[in-house]
């Protein structure tokens, strides 16, 4: 006789998080693309906010609460919308941001950074406006960023100028450039597990493998 197998998970459900466990109050950027819209380290998370100059909210993972624009401190320094960001895997307080203004900026979050207080309420503070480093070599907007998984201070970037660049952010210089994409926009970028190679997916439906040391 035919029997219907019932799922073991049919009664599984989750509780809605309590308000004091939520991060709220953001007016997020309306910019769309192939980027990831939130990134996090072991200490902080970052999202792009709506507003001129590409403001970003960097929140502490141990401080859920309400963000209030104009009160809570935020990160701002670009002159265009922020399109992507990535945290340094060797430093939980350092992240890179890519922008429509063609630049990449490296930021370091200070230890006393507190957009919300211990009760989850917005806390007044000073905005972070001075990056550690500015990287400017792309000719059009920078769309994606990926830090190297095993080598400290090595960063890869893609741009609407159809190039992939690798950077030594400690020396503030470009390592290599790969430009064999024609007029096809690069839609994703990833390092292999050891960081020996870069892989890209492109609008022409092709996957390319790049040696970042030579381009």
Tab-separated table of C-alpha atoms in Angstrom:
chain	number	residue	atom	x	y	z
A	1	UNK	CA	0.000	0.000	0.000
A	2	UNK	CA	1.341	3.426	-0.957
A	3	UNK	CA	2.244	5.609	2.034
A	4	UNK	CA	3.041	9.287	2.121
A	5	UNK	CA	6.247	10.036	3.980
A	6	UNK	CA	5.827	13.006	6.254
A	7	UNK	CA	8.728	15.376	6.629
A	8	UNK	CA	10.556	15.277	9.946
A	9	UNK	CA	10.672	19.060	9.797
A	10	UNK	CA	6.979	19.827	9.316
A	11	UNK	CA	6.621	21.113	12.876
A	12	UNK	CA	9.896	23.035	12.973
A	13	UNK	CA	9.518	26.776	13.415
A	14	UNK	CA	11.595	29.674	14.677
A	15	UNK	CA	10.769	32.396	17.134
A	16	UNK	CA	10.692	35.955	15.907
A	17	UNK	CA	13.657	37.813	17.450
A	18	UNK	CA	12.857	40.280	20.188
A	19	UNK	CA	13.250	44.006	19.406
A	20	UNK	CA	16.278	44.282	21.689
A	21	UNK	CA	18.034	41.653	19.562
A	22	UNK	CA	17.502	43.488	16.249
A	23	UNK	CA	19.456	46.095	14.292
A	24	UNK	CA	17.014	48.754	13.059
A	25	UNK	CA	16.673	52.323	11.811
A	26	UNK	CA	18.613	52.107	8.544
A	27	UNK	CA	17.662	53.916	5.366
A	28	UNK	CA	19.615	51.681	3.012
A	29	UNK	CA	21.170	52.657	-0.285
A	30	UNK	CA	19.026	52.054	-3.351
A	31	UNK	CA	22.027	51.213	-5.562
A	32	UNK	CA	21.761	47.760	-7.146
A	33	UNK	CA	24.363	45.557	-8.773
A	34	UNK	CA	26.289	42.300	-8.414
A	35	UNK	CA	27.763	43.192	-5.030
A	36	UNK	CA	26.934	41.754	-1.628
A	37	UNK	CA	24.910	44.297	0.313
A	38	UNK	CA	26.261	43.505	3.779
A	39	UNK	CA	29.653	42.295	4.980
A	40	UNK	CA	30.873	41.363	8.456
A	41	UNK	CA	33.981	40.475	10.418
A	42	UNK	CA	34.074	38.867	13.848
A	43	UNK	CA	33.446	42.308	15.440
A	44	UNK	CA	31.625	44.575	12.974
A	45	UNK	CA	29.218	44.621	10.048
A	46	UNK	CA	28.894	47.265	7.328
A	47	UNK	CA	26.002	48.332	5.094
A	48	UNK	CA	25.688	51.174	2.591
A	49	UNK	CA	23.237	53.934	3.485
A	50	UNK	CA	21.097	56.229	1.383
A	51	UNK	CA	22.549	59.709	1.030
A	52	UNK	CA	25.046	61.885	-0.759
A	53	UNK	CA	28.703	60.961	-0.648
A	54	UNK	CA	28.158	57.258	-0.100
A	55	UNK	CA	27.673	57.032	3.689
A	56	UNK	CA	28.159	53.665	5.389
A	57	UNK	CA	26.984	52.318	8.705
A	58	UNK	CA	29.474	50.177	10.617
A	59	UNK	CA	27.812	48.497	13.561
A	60	UNK	CA	29.131	46.384	16.392
A	61	UNK	CA	27.850	42.809	16.370
A	62	UNK	CA	27.632	42.834	20.168
A	63	UNK	CA	25.473	46.001	20.208
A	64	UNK	CA	22.072	45.443	18.583
A	65	UNK	CA	19.856	48.500	18.661
A	66	UNK	CA	18.512	51.440	16.717
A	67	UNK	CA	20.591	53.537	14.334
A	68	UNK	CA	19.592	57.180	13.966
A	69	UNK	CA	20.924	59.226	11.062
A	70	UNK	CA	22.353	62.496	12.293
A	71	UNK	CA	23.017	61.087	15.756
A	72	UNK	CA	24.818	57.756	15.387
A	73	UNK	CA	28.334	57.935	13.971
A	74	UNK	CA	28.855	56.685	10.434
A	75	UNK	CA	31.640	56.314	7.870
A	76	UNK	CA	31.737	58.754	4.968
A	77	UNK	CA	34.445	59.897	2.600
A	78	UNK	CA	33.522	58.918	-0.949
A	79	UNK	CA	32.023	61.386	-3.387
A	80	UNK	CA	29.792	58.760	-5.022
A	81	UNK	CA	27.647	55.821	-3.984
A	82	UNK	CA	29.429	52.906	-2.301
A	83	UNK	CA	29.042	49.743	-4.389
A	84	UNK	CA	30.909	47.091	-2.407
A	85	UNK	CA	33.047	46.497	0.676
A	86	UNK	CA	35.107	43.715	2.221
A	87	UNK	CA	36.746	43.140	5.605
A	88	UNK	CA	40.411	42.274	5.962
A	89	UNK	CA	40.547	38.626	7.173
A	90	UNK	CA	43.649	39.480	9.224
A	91	UNK	CA	42.167	42.541	10.954
A	92	UNK	CA	38.531	42.613	12.097
A	93	UNK	CA	38.594	46.421	12.305
A	94	UNK	CA	39.829	47.084	8.761
A	95	UNK	CA	37.680	47.104	5.648
A	96	UNK	CA	37.846	48.355	2.078
A	97	UNK	CA	35.084	50.209	0.233
A	98	UNK	CA	34.553	50.578	-3.525
A	99	UNK	CA	32.648	53.467	-5.027
A	100	UNK	CA	31.031	54.999	-8.053
A	101	UNK	CA	33.691	57.730	-7.747
A	102	UNK	CA	36.306	55.232	-9.161
A	103	UNK	CA	38.277	54.992	-5.896
A	104	UNK	CA	38.925	52.350	-3.241
A	105	UNK	CA	39.343	53.468	0.353
A	106	UNK	CA	40.763	51.486	3.272
A	107	UNK	CA	39.221	52.213	6.672
A	108	UNK	CA	40.172	51.313	10.223
A	109	UNK	CA	37.403	51.344	12.837
A	110	UNK	CA	38.596	52.807	16.190
A	111	UNK	CA	38.245	50.756	19.362
A	112	UNK	CA	35.806	53.265	20.920
A	113	UNK	CA	33.374	53.042	17.979
A	114	UNK	CA	29.821	53.004	19.419
A	115	UNK	CA	26.882	53.907	17.120
A	116	UNK	CA	24.548	52.480	19.805
A	117	UNK	CA	24.912	52.347	23.570
A	118	UNK	CA	24.585	49.369	25.904
A	119	UNK	CA	20.792	49.807	25.992
A	120	UNK	CA	20.506	49.692	22.205
A	121	UNK	CA	19.784	53.408	21.834
A	122	UNK	CA	21.454	55.664	19.278
A	123	UNK	CA	24.612	57.221	20.689
A	124	UNK	CA	26.063	60.511	19.489
A	125	UNK	CA	29.543	60.280	18.064
A	126	UNK	CA	32.010	61.677	15.545
A	127	UNK	CA	31.817	60.404	11.960
A	128	UNK	CA	34.836	58.645	10.478
A	129	UNK	CA	35.801	60.692	7.417
A	130	UNK	CA	39.533	60.066	6.937
A	131	UNK	CA	40.519	56.723	5.372
A	132	UNK	CA	43.858	55.079	5.992
A	133	UNK	CA	44.561	54.731	2.277
A	134	UNK	CA	43.133	55.881	-1.058
A	135	UNK	CA	43.663	53.669	-4.111
A	136	UNK	CA	42.906	55.331	-7.441
A	137	UNK	CA	43.807	53.610	-10.702
A	138	UNK	CA	40.500	52.421	-12.139
A	139	UNK	CA	39.012	54.642	-14.843
A	140	UNK	CA	35.357	53.896	-14.052
A	141	UNK	CA	33.306	52.870	-11.020
A	142	UNK	CA	34.747	50.082	-8.867
A	143	UNK	CA	32.162	47.324	-8.521
A	144	UNK	CA	33.638	44.444	-6.484
A	145	UNK	CA	36.325	43.933	-3.820
A	146	UNK	CA	37.862	40.759	-2.391
A	147	UNK	CA	40.682	40.514	0.162
A	148	UNK	CA	43.248	37.749	-0.271
A	149	UNK	CA	42.436	34.774	2.023
A	150	UNK	CA	46.006	33.936	3.073
A	151	UNK	CA	48.245	36.928	2.312
A	152	UNK	CA	47.872	39.990	4.515
A	153	UNK	CA	47.055	43.334	2.889
A	154	UNK	CA	46.458	42.030	-0.638
A	155	UNK	CA	43.217	43.137	-2.293
A	156	UNK	CA	41.563	42.390	-5.644
A	157	UNK	CA	39.140	44.755	-7.359
A	158	UNK	CA	36.976	44.873	-10.477
A	159	UNK	CA	35.630	47.881	-12.312
A	160	UNK	CA	33.298	49.005	-15.080
A	161	UNK	CA	36.485	49.744	-17.042
A	162	UNK	CA	36.610	45.941	-17.685
A	163	UNK	CA	39.746	45.286	-15.623
A	164	UNK	CA	40.732	43.296	-12.561
A	165	UNK	CA	43.476	44.771	-10.416
A	166	UNK	CA	45.384	43.423	-7.423
A	167	UNK	CA	46.785	45.774	-4.809
A	168	UNK	CA	49.356	45.812	-2.030
A	169	UNK	CA	47.539	48.114	0.361
A	170	UNK	CA	50.486	48.311	2.766
A	171	UNK	CA	52.681	49.758	0.010
A	172	UNK	CA	49.665	51.596	-1.500
A	173	UNK	CA	50.478	50.343	-4.976
A	174	UNK	CA	49.023	48.253	-7.773
A	175	UNK	CA	50.498	44.750	-8.196
A	176	UNK	CA	48.969	43.645	-11.498
A	177	UNK	CA	46.161	44.332	-13.976
A	178	UNK	CA	44.180	41.866	-16.092
A	179	UNK	CA	42.151	43.329	-18.956
A	180	UNK	CA	41.274	40.441	-21.292
A	181	UNK	CA	37.498	40.902	-20.973
A	182	UNK	CA	36.658	42.853	-24.101
A	183	UNK	CA	33.605	45.006	-23.406
A	184	UNK	CA	32.049	42.485	-21.019
A	185	UNK	CA	31.200	43.539	-17.488
A	186	UNK	CA	32.713	41.394	-14.729
A	187	UNK	CA	29.910	40.045	-12.536
A	188	UNK	CA	31.813	38.176	-9.832
A	189	UNK	CA	35.318	37.761	-8.470
A	190	UNK	CA	36.703	35.158	-6.060
A	191	UNK	CA	40.043	33.862	-4.791
A	192	UNK	CA	40.752	30.155	-4.540
A	193	UNK	CA	41.212	28.693	-1.057
A	194	UNK	CA	44.995	29.212	-1.004
A	195	UNK	CA	44.926	32.506	-2.867
A	196	UNK	CA	47.021	31.252	-5.795
A	197	UNK	CA	44.435	32.134	-8.431
A	198	UNK	CA	41.538	34.478	-9.069
A	199	UNK	CA	38.382	33.431	-10.909
A	200	UNK	CA	35.931	35.790	-12.593
A	201	UNK	CA	32.519	35.325	-14.161
A	202	UNK	CA	31.601	37.688	-16.941
A	203	UNK	CA	28.642	38.922	-18.954
A	204	UNK	CA	29.868	36.911	-21.969
A	205	UNK	CA	29.102	33.727	-19.917
A	206	UNK	CA	32.810	32.974	-19.621
A	207	UNK	CA	34.814	32.037	-16.529
A	208	UNK	CA	38.425	33.213	-16.494
A	209	UNK	CA	41.230	32.125	-14.175
A	210	UNK	CA	43.869	34.729	-13.417
A	211	UNK	CA	47.335	34.478	-11.900
A	212	UNK	CA	47.315	37.601	-9.701
A	213	UNK	CA	51.102	37.832	-9.711
A	214	UNK	CA	51.307	38.413	-13.449
A	215	UNK	CA	47.819	39.542	-14.532
